[in-house]
Amino acid sequence: MMKINKLYTQPETFTPVRFFSGINLIIGEPNPTSNKTNGVGKTLLIEFINFCLLKEYKFSRISKIPSSSYPSETTICLDIEINNIDYTIKRNIKNHNEPTITYLGCEKKFDNLQDASDFLTIKLFSNNTTGETPSFRSMMGPLIRDEGSEFKSIVDCYDTNIKAPANLTPHLYFFGLKIKNYKEAKKLISEIDKSTKIKTKLKNDIELLSGVSVSKAKAELNEINSQVETINSEMESLNNNASYDLIKDEVTNIEISIDSLRNRKYILKSELKKINLLSGDNYINDSEVVDIYNKFKNGLGTALSKELSEVISFKKSIDNFQSKILNERKSVINNEIVEIDKSLKSATSMYAEKMKTLDASGSLINLKQLILTHQKKIEEQSMLSAMLKKYKAEEDEIKHKKSEKPALIVDIDLDIANNKTTIDEFQETILLMHEYIFGNKKGYFEISTNEKKSILDFTLRIDDDGSHSNEREKVFFYDISLLLTEKTFGNHPGLLIHDNIFDVDNDTLIRSLNFLAEKSSCLKDCQYILTLNSDKLSKLDKKKLKLDINEFKRVSLTKKNRFLGRVYQQK
């Protein structure tokens, strides 16, 4: 069992909030300056509790409080009881992954949230003899439902923006169902998904490499194997030639030399083309010089002391100098091209002679090309062969895993059948609530297996469900019934927190609160924390309301008396 006793900080940043067994109300109320009850800090108070109970900082609203508005070194403390032993959990924003837990005079500091969660899991389920329990944090999901979940599902308790799959282990634990079977089935589905993704990736790679579909790729591999055998035969034939070993390296070096000479010739010819573009008087002719001279002569006054003929003469000198340099470079390039042509002729002749010596039969056209083709085909053969083997292995693995799934589903179905009494008793509690609040028993509850990834369905139907308000009421039915059904309560930590769950019509709200009042004595063995806005209560007929709000009110929050006592803009 688990109970929250007090929420506070060191140093004090808000008035400590104390909680007790049974019903605890956190009320948002108007004050003389404002009738608004939203934004007073009810949800933030719940977030402080959840933060101390090891909710990840990045998913908490506390992460949206600017450091300028709340000191990150402030220690947030929560006094709780677990199986009648007192614990104090301490965390701060600055070192949010390093909680401290004090109990029985000892203080344990943790380096990470996982270790702290494992520690509290052992403490929370110390009386469990089966060895099958959810983790501490997963259990907190249905106990402290995130307001961001919008109460759309009885099993999915987390913020809809996170898009995390529902964790059914706490719900299985409530009903005494085996968690092991569920985990094995989930693991199996995860492995099938993983193999399916690998198989799809291999399929795309095989089709890209072979150019055909996977079904035809095996035939393509046989063709590649045949080509490799043919090239191997040619290579072996060359290797048997007495001159092959002597000449092979020489031929390869000649081919490399020929390629190098051709590249150099191409570069030189490119440079020669550029020089030819610069030949002659390509810049400023004499008439242009005269025009420029006459234009600026008057403006320059005595600053232009040279005559026009001297300017033209100076320009001619520059042109001649440039022409001389370009002609000299052209000569050098032409000479080098001549030498390259001679070398190419000699190398080509030598290459032809070597090739004649190497393969008199004429079967080999280009040694380098044969070697490169051989290497490429070997690589293609190896890659395609490996991919097809891996593809077949993943295909077989998927078939094998899929064949295991039905057996696990049968085990889960048998487990559900063995716990039919618990499920039926739970449904009866649901129907009693339904009759009290809606005046009829038009509802049902069942747990069943499915062929989807979720494996299990927890189905609860109530009268006129599907609407926004009734879906939230459905969650209220489910959570409260877990506390009021003897067998599910035996596996329940006894703690439940609902933040702004009621968004229903006045009649449904008053009947829901009255049901809590009727069952308040039954709820004394557990702890139910509920946030409400007084404006909803003010619309109710006070004569019909049986729940004593003042008796169960633990804290009242207003615009003037906010939870943190300050206004801030969320990050």
Coordinates of C-alpha atoms in Angstrom, one line a residue:
M1 CA 0.0 0.0 0.0
M2 CA 1.1 3.6 -0.6
K3 CA 0.0 6.9 0.8
I4 CA 1.1 10.5 0.3
N5 CA 1.5 12.5 3.5
K6 CA 3.0 15.9 2.7
L7 CA 4.4 17.9 -0.2
Y8 CA 6.8 20.7 0.6
T9 CA 10.1 22.3 -0.4
Q10 CA 13.4 23.3 1.2
P11 CA 13.6 26.2 1.5
E12 CA 9.9 26.8 1.6
T13 CA 8.4 28.2 -1.6
F14 CA 4.8 27.4 -0.9
T15 CA 2.7 26.4 2.1
P16 CA 3.2 22.7 2.7
V17 CA 0.3 20.6 1.6
R18 CA -0.9 17.7 3.8
F19 CA -2.9 14.7 2.6
F20 CA -4.8 12.1 4.5
S21 CA -6.4 8.7 4.0
G22 CA -9.7 8.7 2.1
I23 CA -10.9 11.6 -0.1
N24 CA -8.6 14.7 -0.5
L25 CA -9.9 17.7 -2.5
I26 CA -7.8 20.4 -4.1
I27 CA -10.1 23.2 -5.0
G28 CA -9.7 26.1 -7.4
E29 CA -11.7 29.0 -6.1
P30 CA -12.5 32.6 -7.0
N31 CA -11.5 35.6 -4.8
P32 CA -12.7 39.2 -4.6
T33 CA -10.3 40.2 -7.4
S34 CA -11.1 37.4 -9.8
N35 CA -13.8 34.9 -10.4
K36 CA -11.5 32.7 -12.6
T37 CA -10.5 29.3 -11.1
N38 CA -8.2 28.1 -13.9
G39 CA -4.5 28.7 -13.8
V40 CA -4.3 28.8 -10.0
G41 CA -1.9 25.9 -9.8
K42 CA -3.9 22.7 -9.2
T43 CA -2.3 20.8 -12.1
L44 CA 1.1 22.1 -11.1
L45 CA 0.7 20.9 -7.6
I46 CA -0.1 17.4 -9.0
E47 CA 3.0 17.7 -11.2
F48 CA 5.2 18.4 -8.1
I49 CA 3.9 15.2 -6.6
N50 CA 4.5 13.3 -9.8
F51 CA 8.0 14.8 -10.2
C52 CA 8.9 13.5 -6.7
L53 CA 7.5 10.1 -7.7
L54 CA 10.2 10.1 -10.4
K55 CA 8.3 11.4 -13.5
E56 CA 10.9 12.3 -16.1
Y57 CA 11.7 16.0 -16.0
K58 CA 11.4 16.5 -19.8
F59 CA 7.8 15.3 -19.7
S60 CA 6.8 17.3 -16.6
R61 CA 5.2 20.8 -16.6
I62 CA 7.9 21.7 -14.1
S63 CA 10.4 21.8 -17.0
K64 CA 8.3 24.7 -18.4
I65 CA 8.9 26.9 -15.4
P66 CA 11.5 29.6 -16.2
S67 CA 14.6 29.5 -13.9
S68 CA 14.0 33.2 -13.3
S69 CA 10.6 32.4 -11.7
Y70 CA 11.7 29.3 -9.7
P71 CA 15.2 28.6 -8.3
S72 CA 16.5 25.3 -9.8
E73 CA 18.3 24.5 -6.6
T74 CA 15.1 24.3 -4.6
T75 CA 14.6 20.8 -3.2
I76 CA 11.1 19.5 -3.7
C77 CA 10.1 17.0 -1.0
L78 CA 7.4 14.4 -0.7
D79 CA 6.7 12.4 2.4
I80 CA 5.0 9.1 1.6
E81 CA 4.2 5.7 3.2
I82 CA 4.9 2.4 1.5
N83 CA 3.7 -0.7 3.3
N84 CA 3.6 1.3 6.6
I85 CA 7.2 2.5 6.3
D86 CA 7.9 6.3 6.0
Y87 CA 9.9 7.5 3.0
T88 CA 10.9 11.0 1.9
I89 CA 11.8 11.5 -1.8
K90 CA 13.8 14.6 -2.7
R91 CA 14.5 16.1 -6.1
N92 CA 15.4 19.4 -7.6
I93 CA 15.3 20.8 -11.1
K94 CA 19.1 21.4 -11.3
N95 CA 19.9 17.7 -10.7
H96 CA 16.6 16.2 -11.7
N97 CA 18.1 12.8 -12.5
E98 CA 19.7 12.4 -9.1
P99 CA 16.9 11.9 -6.5
T100 CA 17.5 11.2 -2.8
I101 CA 15.3 8.8 -0.8
T102 CA 15.3 8.8 3.0
Y103 CA 13.8 5.9 5.0
L104 CA 14.4 4.2 8.4
G105 CA 17.1 6.8 9.3
C106 CA 19.1 6.0 6.1
E107 CA 19.6 8.3 3.1
K108 CA 20.2 6.8 -0.4
K109 CA 21.4 9.0 -3.2
F110 CA 20.8 7.8 -6.7
D111 CA 22.8 8.6 -9.9
N112 CA 19.8 8.1 -12.2
L113 CA 16.0 7.7 -12.1
Q114 CA 16.0 4.1 -13.2
D115 CA 17.9 2.9 -10.1
A116 CA 15.6 4.9 -7.9
S117 CA 12.6 3.4 -9.7
D118 CA 14.0 -0.1 -9.2
F119 CA 14.5 0.6 -5.5
L120 CA 10.9 1.8 -5.1
T121 CA 9.6 -1.1 -7.2
I122 CA 11.1 -3.6 -4.7
K123 CA 9.7 -1.6 -1.7
L124 CA 6.2 -1.2 -3.2
F125 CA 5.8 -4.9 -4.2
S126 CA 7.7 -6.4 -1.2
N127 CA 4.7 -8.5 -0.3
N128 CA 4.3 -10.0 -3.8
T129 CA 5.2 -13.7 -4.0
T130 CA 4.8 -14.3 -7.7
G131 CA 7.8 -12.2 -8.8
E132 CA 5.7 -10.7 -11.6
T133 CA 5.1 -7.0 -11.0
P134 CA 5.1 -3.8 -13.1
S135 CA 7.8 -1.2 -12.4
F136 CA 7.2 1.6 -9.9
R137 CA 7.0 4.2 -12.6
S138 CA 4.6 2.2 -14.9
M139 CA 2.4 1.7 -11.9
M140 CA 2.2 5.5 -11.3
G141 CA 0.6 5.8 -14.8
P142 CA -2.9 4.7 -13.9
L143 CA -2.5 6.0 -10.3
I144 CA -1.7 9.6 -11.4
R145 CA -3.3 10.0 -14.8
D146 CA -1.6 12.8 -16.8
E147 CA -4.2 15.5 -17.6
G148 CA -2.6 15.6 -21.1
S149 CA -4.0 12.1 -21.7
E150 CA -7.4 13.8 -21.8
F151 CA -8.9 10.7 -20.1
K152 CA -9.6 9.2 -23.5
S153 CA -8.7 5.6 -22.6
I154 CA -9.0 3.5 -19.5
V155 CA -5.5 1.9 -20.1
D156 CA -3.6 4.7 -21.9
C157 CA -2.7 7.1 -19.1
Y158 CA 0.0 9.4 -20.6
D159 CA 0.1 12.7 -22.5
T160 CA -1.3 12.2 -26.0
N161 CA 1.6 14.3 -27.4
I162 CA 4.1 11.7 -26.2
K163 CA 2.5 9.0 -28.4
A164 CA 3.8 6.2 -26.2
P165 CA 2.1 2.8 -26.5
A166 CA -0.1 1.8 -23.6
N167 CA 1.6 -0.2 -21.0
L168 CA -0.8 -2.8 -19.8
T169 CA 1.4 -4.4 -17.1
P170 CA -0.2 -2.4 -14.2
H171 CA -3.7 -3.3 -15.4
L172 CA -2.8 -7.0 -15.7
Y173 CA -1.4 -6.8 -12.1
F174 CA -4.7 -5.3 -10.8
F175 CA -6.6 -8.3 -12.2
G176 CA -4.1 -10.9 -11.1
L177 CA -3.2 -11.8 -14.8
K178 CA 0.2 -13.1 -15.7
I179 CA 2.5 -10.3 -16.8
K180 CA 5.1 -12.8 -18.1
N181 CA 2.8 -14.0 -20.9
Y182 CA 2.0 -10.4 -22.0
K183 CA 5.7 -9.4 -22.0
E184 CA 6.7 -12.4 -24.0
A185 CA 4.0 -11.7 -26.6
K186 CA 5.0 -8.0 -26.8
K187 CA 8.7 -9.1 -27.2
L188 CA 7.7 -11.5 -29.9
I189 CA 5.8 -8.8 -31.8
S190 CA 8.7 -6.4 -31.4
E191 CA 11.1 -9.0 -32.8
I192 CA 8.7 -9.6 -35.8
D193 CA 8.5 -5.9 -36.4
K194 CA 12.3 -5.7 -36.3
S195 CA 12.8 -8.6 -38.7
T196 CA 10.1 -7.2 -41.0
K197 CA 12.0 -3.8 -41.2
I198 CA 15.3 -5.6 -41.9
K199 CA 13.5 -7.8 -44.6
T200 CA 12.1 -4.7 -46.3
K201 CA 15.5 -3.0 -46.3
L202 CA 17.1 -6.1 -47.8
K203 CA 14.4 -6.3 -50.4
N204 CA 15.1 -2.8 -51.5
D205 CA 18.8 -3.3 -51.6
I206 CA 18.5 -6.6 -53.5
E207 CA 16.3 -5.0 -56.2
L208 CA 18.7 -2.0 -56.4
L209 CA 21.7 -4.2 -56.8
S210 CA 20.2 -6.8 -59.2
G211 CA 17.8 -4.6 -61.1
V212 CA 15.0 -7.2 -60.7
S213 CA 12.5 -8.2 -58.1
V214 CA 13.5 -10.4 -55.2
S215 CA 11.7 -13.4 -56.7
K216 CA 13.9 -13.1 -59.8
A217 CA 17.1 -12.2 -58.0
K218 CA 18.0 -15.9 -57.4
A219 CA 17.9 -16.5 -61.1
E220 CA 20.1 -13.3 -61.5
L221 CA 22.6 -14.7 -59.0
N222 CA 22.8 -18.0 -61.0
E223 CA 23.6 -15.9 -64.1
I224 CA 26.3 -14.0 -62.2
N225 CA 27.8 -17.3 -60.9
S226 CA 28.0 -18.5 -64.5
Q227 CA 29.7 -15.2 -65.6
V228 CA 32.2 -15.6 -62.8
E229 CA 33.0 -19.1 -63.8
T230 CA 33.6 -18.0 -67.4
I231 CA 35.9 -15.2 -66.3
N232 CA 37.7 -17.6 -64.0
S233 CA 38.3 -20.0 -66.9
E234 CA 39.8 -17.1 -68.9
M235 CA 42.0 -16.1 -66.0
E236 CA 43.1 -19.7 -65.5
S237 CA 43.9 -20.0 -69.1
L238 CA 46.1 -16.8 -68.9
N239 CA 47.8 -18.2 -65.7
N240 CA 48.7 -21.4 -67.6
N241 CA 50.5 -19.3 -70.3
A242 CA 54.3 -19.4 -69.6
S243 CA 54.7 -15.7 -70.5
Y244 CA 51.7 -14.5 -68.4
D245 CA 53.4 -14.0 -65.1
L246 CA 56.4 -12.2 -66.8
I247 CA 54.3 -9.8 -69.0
K248 CA 51.2 -9.1 -66.9
D249 CA 52.7 -6.4 -64.7
E250 CA 54.5 -4.8 -67.7
V251 CA 51.2 -4.6 -69.6
T252 CA 49.4 -3.0 -66.7
N253 CA 52.1 -0.4 -66.2
I254 CA 52.1 0.5 -69.9
E255 CA 48.3 1.0 -69.7
I256 CA 48.7 3.3 -66.7
S257 CA 51.5 5.2 -68.6
I258 CA 49.3 5.6 -71.7
D259 CA 46.4 7.0 -69.6
S260 CA 48.7 9.4 -67.9
L261 CA 50.2 10.7 -71.2
R262 CA 46.7 11.2 -72.7
N263 CA 45.6 13.1 -69.7
R264 CA 48.6 15.4 -69.9
K265 CA 48.1 16.0 -73.6
Y266 CA 44.5 17.0 -73.0
I267 CA 45.5 19.5 -70.3
L268 CA 48.2 21.1 -72.6
K269 CA 45.7 21.4 -75.5
S270 CA 43.2 23.1 -73.2
E271 CA 45.9 25.6 -72.1
L272 CA 46.8 26.2 -75.8
K273 CA 43.2 27.1 -76.7
K274 CA 43.2 29.7 -73.9
I275 CA 46.4 31.2 -75.2
N276 CA 45.1 31.4 -78.7
L277 CA 42.1 33.4 -77.5
L278 CA 44.6 36.0 -76.1
S279 CA 46.6 36.3 -79.3
G280 CA 46.8 39.7 -81.0
D281 CA 45.5 43.1 -79.8
N282 CA 42.5 41.9 -77.9
Y283 CA 42.3 44.5 -75.2
I284 CA 42.1 48.2 -76.2
N285 CA 42.7 49.3 -79.8
D286 CA 44.3 52.7 -80.8
S287 CA 40.9 54.4 -81.6
E288 CA 39.6 53.6 -78.1
V289 CA 42.8 55.0 -76.6
V290 CA 42.2 58.3 -78.6
D291 CA 38.6 58.6 -77.4
I292 CA 39.6 58.1 -73.8
Y293 CA 42.5 60.5 -74.1
N294 CA 40.4 63.3 -75.6
K295 CA 37.6 62.8 -73.0
F296 CA 39.9 63.3 -70.0
K297 CA 42.6 65.6 -71.3
N298 CA 40.7 68.9 -70.4
G299 CA 39.7 67.7 -67.0
L300 CA 43.2 66.6 -66.1
G301 CA 44.8 69.9 -67.0
T302 CA 48.6 69.8 -66.5
A303 CA 48.3 66.4 -64.8
L304 CA 48.4 64.7 -68.2
S305 CA 51.8 65.8 -69.5
K306 CA 52.3 63.0 -72.1
E307 CA 51.2 63.4 -75.7
L308 CA 48.8 61.0 -77.3
S309 CA 51.5 59.4 -79.4
E310 CA 53.5 58.6 -76.3
V311 CA 50.5 57.0 -74.7
I312 CA 49.9 54.8 -77.7
S313 CA 53.6 53.9 -77.9
F314 CA 53.5 52.8 -74.2
K315 CA 50.4 50.7 -74.9
K316 CA 52.2 49.1 -77.9
S317 CA 55.1 48.2 -75.6
I318 CA 52.8 46.4 -73.2
D319 CA 51.1 44.5 -76.1
N320 CA 54.4 43.4 -77.5
F321 CA 55.6 42.2 -74.1
Q322 CA 52.4 40.2 -73.6
S323 CA 52.6 38.7 -77.1
K324 CA 56.2 37.7 -76.5
I325 CA 55.3 35.8 -73.3
L326 CA 52.3 34.1 -74.9
N327 CA 54.3 33.0 -77.9
E328 CA 57.1 31.6 -75.8
R329 CA 54.5 29.6 -73.8
K330 CA 52.9 28.3 -77.0
S331 CA 56.2 27.1 -78.2
V332 CA 56.9 25.3 -75.0
I333 CA 53.5 23.6 -75.1
N334 CA 53.7 22.6 -78.7
N335 CA 57.1 21.1 -78.1
E336 CA 55.8 19.1 -75.1
I337 CA 52.8 17.9 -77.1
V338 CA 55.2 16.6 -79.9
E339 CA 57.2 14.7 -77.2
I340 CA 54.0 13.3 -75.7
D341 CA 52.8 12.1 -79.1
K342 CA 56.2 10.3 -79.6
S343 CA 55.9 8.7 -76.2
L344 CA 52.3 7.6 -76.9
K345 CA 53.3 6.1 -80.2
S346 CA 56.1 4.2 -78.6
A347 CA 54.0 3.0 -75.6
T348 CA 51.1 2.0 -77.9
S349 CA 53.4 0.0 -80.1
M350 CA 55.0 -1.7 -77.1
Y351 CA 51.5 -2.4 -75.6
A352 CA 50.4 -4.1 -78.9
E353 CA 53.6 -6.2 -78.9
K354 CA 53.1 -7.3 -75.3
M355 CA 49.5 -8.2 -75.9
K356 CA 50.4 -10.3 -78.9
T357 CA 52.9 -12.1 -76.7
L358 CA 50.4 -12.5 -73.9
D359 CA 47.5 -13.8 -75.9
A360 CA 48.3 -15.0 -79.4
S361 CA 44.8 -16.4 -79.8
G362 CA 43.2 -12.9 -79.5
S363 CA 40.8 -13.9 -76.8
L364 CA 42.0 -11.2 -74.5
I365 CA 41.3 -7.6 -75.6
N366 CA 42.3 -5.7 -72.5
L367 CA 43.9 -7.3 -69.5
K368 CA 43.0 -4.5 -67.1
Q369 CA 39.4 -4.6 -68.2
L370 CA 39.3 -8.3 -67.6
I371 CA 40.7 -8.0 -64.1
L372 CA 38.4 -5.2 -63.2
T373 CA 35.4 -7.1 -64.6
H374 CA 36.4 -10.1 -62.6
Q375 CA 36.7 -8.1 -59.4
K376 CA 33.3 -6.4 -60.0
K377 CA 31.5 -9.7 -60.7
I378 CA 33.0 -11.3 -57.6
E379 CA 31.9 -8.4 -55.4
E380 CA 28.4 -8.4 -57.0
Q381 CA 28.2 -12.2 -56.6
S382 CA 29.3 -12.0 -52.9
M383 CA 26.9 -9.1 -52.0
L384 CA 23.9 -10.5 -53.8
S385 CA 24.5 -14.0 -52.3
A386 CA 24.9 -12.6 -48.8
M387 CA 21.8 -10.4 -49.1
L388 CA 19.6 -13.3 -50.4
K389 CA 20.8 -15.5 -47.5
K390 CA 20.0 -12.8 -45.0
Y391 CA 16.7 -12.2 -46.6
K392 CA 15.8 -15.9 -46.4
A393 CA 17.0 -16.0 -42.8
E394 CA 14.8 -13.0 -41.8
E395 CA 11.8 -14.5 -43.7
D396 CA 12.2 -17.8 -41.9
E397 CA 12.6 -16.0 -38.5
I398 CA 9.3 -14.1 -39.1
K399 CA 7.5 -17.3 -40.0
H400 CA 8.9 -19.0 -36.9
K401 CA 8.0 -16.1 -34.6
K402 CA 4.5 -15.8 -36.1
S403 CA 4.0 -19.5 -35.4
E404 CA 4.9 -18.9 -31.7
K405 CA 2.4 -16.1 -31.2
P406 CA -0.9 -18.2 -31.3
A407 CA 0.4 -20.4 -28.4
L408 CA 1.1 -17.3 -26.3
I409 CA -2.3 -15.9 -27.1
V410 CA -3.9 -19.2 -26.0
D411 CA -2.0 -19.0 -22.7
I412 CA -3.3 -15.4 -22.2
D413 CA -6.8 -16.5 -23.0
L414 CA -6.6 -19.3 -20.4
D415 CA -5.2 -16.9 -17.9
I416 CA -8.2 -14.6 -18.5
A417 CA -10.6 -17.5 -18.1
N418 CA -8.9 -18.5 -14.8
N419 CA -9.4 -15.0 -13.5
K420 CA -13.0 -14.7 -14.6
T421 CA -14.3 -14.4 -11.1
T422 CA -12.2 -11.3 -10.5
I423 CA -13.3 -9.7 -13.8
D424 CA -16.9 -10.5 -13.2
E425 CA -16.8 -8.9 -9.7
F426 CA -15.1 -5.9 -11.2
Q427 CA -17.9 -5.6 -13.8
E428 CA -20.5 -5.8 -11.1
T429 CA -18.9 -2.8 -9.3
I430 CA -18.9 -1.0 -12.6
L431 CA -22.6 -1.7 -13.0
L432 CA -23.5 -0.6 -9.5
M433 CA -21.7 2.7 -10.2
H434 CA -23.5 2.9 -13.6
E435 CA -26.9 2.4 -12.0
Y436 CA -26.2 5.0 -9.3
I437 CA -25.0 7.7 -11.7
F438 CA -27.0 6.9 -14.9
G439 CA -30.0 5.1 -13.5
N440 CA -29.4 1.8 -15.5
K441 CA -27.0 -1.0 -16.0
K442 CA -26.4 -0.5 -19.7
G443 CA -22.7 -1.2 -19.5
Y444 CA -20.2 -4.0 -19.5
F445 CA -16.5 -4.7 -19.0
E446 CA -14.3 -7.5 -20.5
I447 CA -10.7 -8.3 -21.1
S448 CA -9.9 -10.2 -24.4
T449 CA -7.1 -10.9 -26.7
N450 CA -6.7 -9.6 -30.2
E451 CA -4.5 -10.0 -33.3
K452 CA -3.2 -6.5 -33.1
K453 CA 0.1 -5.3 -31.6
S454 CA -1.7 -4.3 -28.4
I455 CA -2.4 -8.1 -27.8
L456 CA -5.1 -7.3 -25.2
D457 CA -8.3 -5.2 -25.1
F458 CA -9.6 -3.8 -21.9
T459 CA -13.1 -2.9 -23.0
L460 CA -15.5 -0.8 -20.9
R461 CA -18.8 0.4 -22.4
I462 CA -21.2 2.7 -20.6
D463 CA -24.5 4.3 -21.6
D464 CA -24.1 6.9 -24.4
D465 CA -20.3 6.6 -24.3
G466 CA -18.2 8.0 -27.1
S467 CA -18.8 11.6 -26.2
H468 CA -16.0 13.7 -24.6
S469 CA -17.6 13.9 -21.2
N470 CA -18.7 10.3 -21.0
E471 CA -15.3 9.0 -22.0
R472 CA -13.9 10.8 -19.0
E473 CA -16.6 9.4 -16.8
K474 CA -15.7 6.0 -18.1
V475 CA -12.1 6.4 -16.7
F476 CA -13.6 7.6 -13.4
F477 CA -15.7 4.4 -13.3
Y478 CA -12.7 2.2 -14.1
D479 CA -10.3 3.8 -11.6
I480 CA -12.8 4.0 -8.7
S481 CA -14.0 0.4 -9.3
L482 CA -10.4 -0.9 -9.0
L483 CA -10.4 0.6 -5.4
L484 CA -13.9 -0.7 -4.5
T485 CA -13.6 -4.3 -5.9
E486 CA -12.1 -6.5 -3.2
K487 CA -9.9 -8.6 -5.5
T488 CA -8.5 -5.8 -7.6
F489 CA -8.0 -3.7 -4.5
G490 CA -5.8 -6.5 -3.1
N491 CA -3.3 -5.8 -5.9
H492 CA -3.7 -2.0 -5.9
P493 CA -1.3 0.4 -4.1
G494 CA -4.3 2.2 -2.8
L495 CA -3.4 5.6 -4.2
L496 CA -5.4 7.4 -6.9
I497 CA -5.1 11.0 -8.2
H498 CA -7.5 12.6 -10.7
D499 CA -6.7 16.1 -12.0
N500 CA -9.6 17.8 -13.6
I501 CA -11.2 14.6 -14.7
F502 CA -14.8 15.9 -14.5
D503 CA -16.0 17.7 -17.6
V504 CA -19.6 16.5 -17.5
D505 CA -23.1 17.9 -17.2
N506 CA -24.3 19.0 -13.7
D507 CA -26.5 16.0 -13.1
T508 CA -23.7 13.5 -13.9
L509 CA -21.2 15.5 -11.8
I510 CA -23.5 15.7 -8.7
R511 CA -24.2 12.0 -8.9
S512 CA -20.5 11.2 -9.3
L513 CA -19.6 13.3 -6.2
N514 CA -22.5 11.8 -4.3
F515 CA -21.3 8.3 -5.1
L516 CA -17.9 9.2 -3.6
A517 CA -19.7 10.5 -0.5
E518 CA -21.7 7.2 -0.3
K519 CA -18.4 5.2 -0.6
S520 CA -16.2 7.5 1.5
S521 CA -16.1 5.0 4.4
C522 CA -14.9 2.3 1.9
L523 CA -12.2 4.7 0.6
K524 CA -10.7 5.3 4.0
D525 CA -8.4 2.3 3.5
C526 CA -7.0 4.1 0.4
Q527 CA -6.2 7.6 -0.7
Y528 CA -8.1 9.5 -3.4
I529 CA -6.9 13.0 -4.4
L530 CA -9.2 15.0 -6.7
T531 CA -8.9 18.5 -8.1
L532 CA -12.1 20.5 -8.7
N533 CA -13.0 24.0 -9.7
S534 CA -15.5 25.7 -7.4
D535 CA -17.3 27.3 -10.4
K536 CA -18.5 23.8 -11.4
L537 CA -19.6 23.2 -7.8
S538 CA -21.4 26.5 -7.6
K539 CA -23.8 25.4 -10.4
L540 CA -24.9 22.4 -8.5
D541 CA -28.0 22.1 -6.3
K542 CA -26.4 22.2 -2.9
K543 CA -29.4 20.4 -1.4
K544 CA -28.7 17.4 -3.7
L545 CA -24.9 17.4 -3.1
K546 CA -24.0 14.9 -0.4
L547 CA -20.2 15.3 -0.5
D548 CA -19.0 17.7 2.2
I549 CA -16.5 19.8 0.2
N550 CA -15.1 21.6 3.3
E551 CA -14.6 18.3 5.2
F552 CA -12.3 16.9 2.5
K553 CA -10.7 20.1 1.2
R554 CA -7.0 20.1 1.8
V555 CA -6.0 23.2 -0.1
S556 CA -7.8 26.1 -1.7
L557 CA -6.1 27.9 -4.6
T558 CA -7.1 31.3 -6.1
K559 CA -5.6 33.8 -8.5
K560 CA -4.4 35.7 -5.5
N561 CA -3.3 32.6 -3.6
R562 CA -1.6 30.5 -6.4
F563 CA 0.2 27.3 -5.7
L564 CA 3.7 28.9 -6.3
G565 CA 2.5 32.3 -5.3
R566 CA 3.6 33.9 -8.6
V567 CA 2.7 34.4 -12.2
Y568 CA 5.1 33.2 -14.9
Q569 CA 5.2 32.6 -18.6
Q570 CA 5.8 29.0 -19.5
K571 CA 9.0 28.2 -21.5

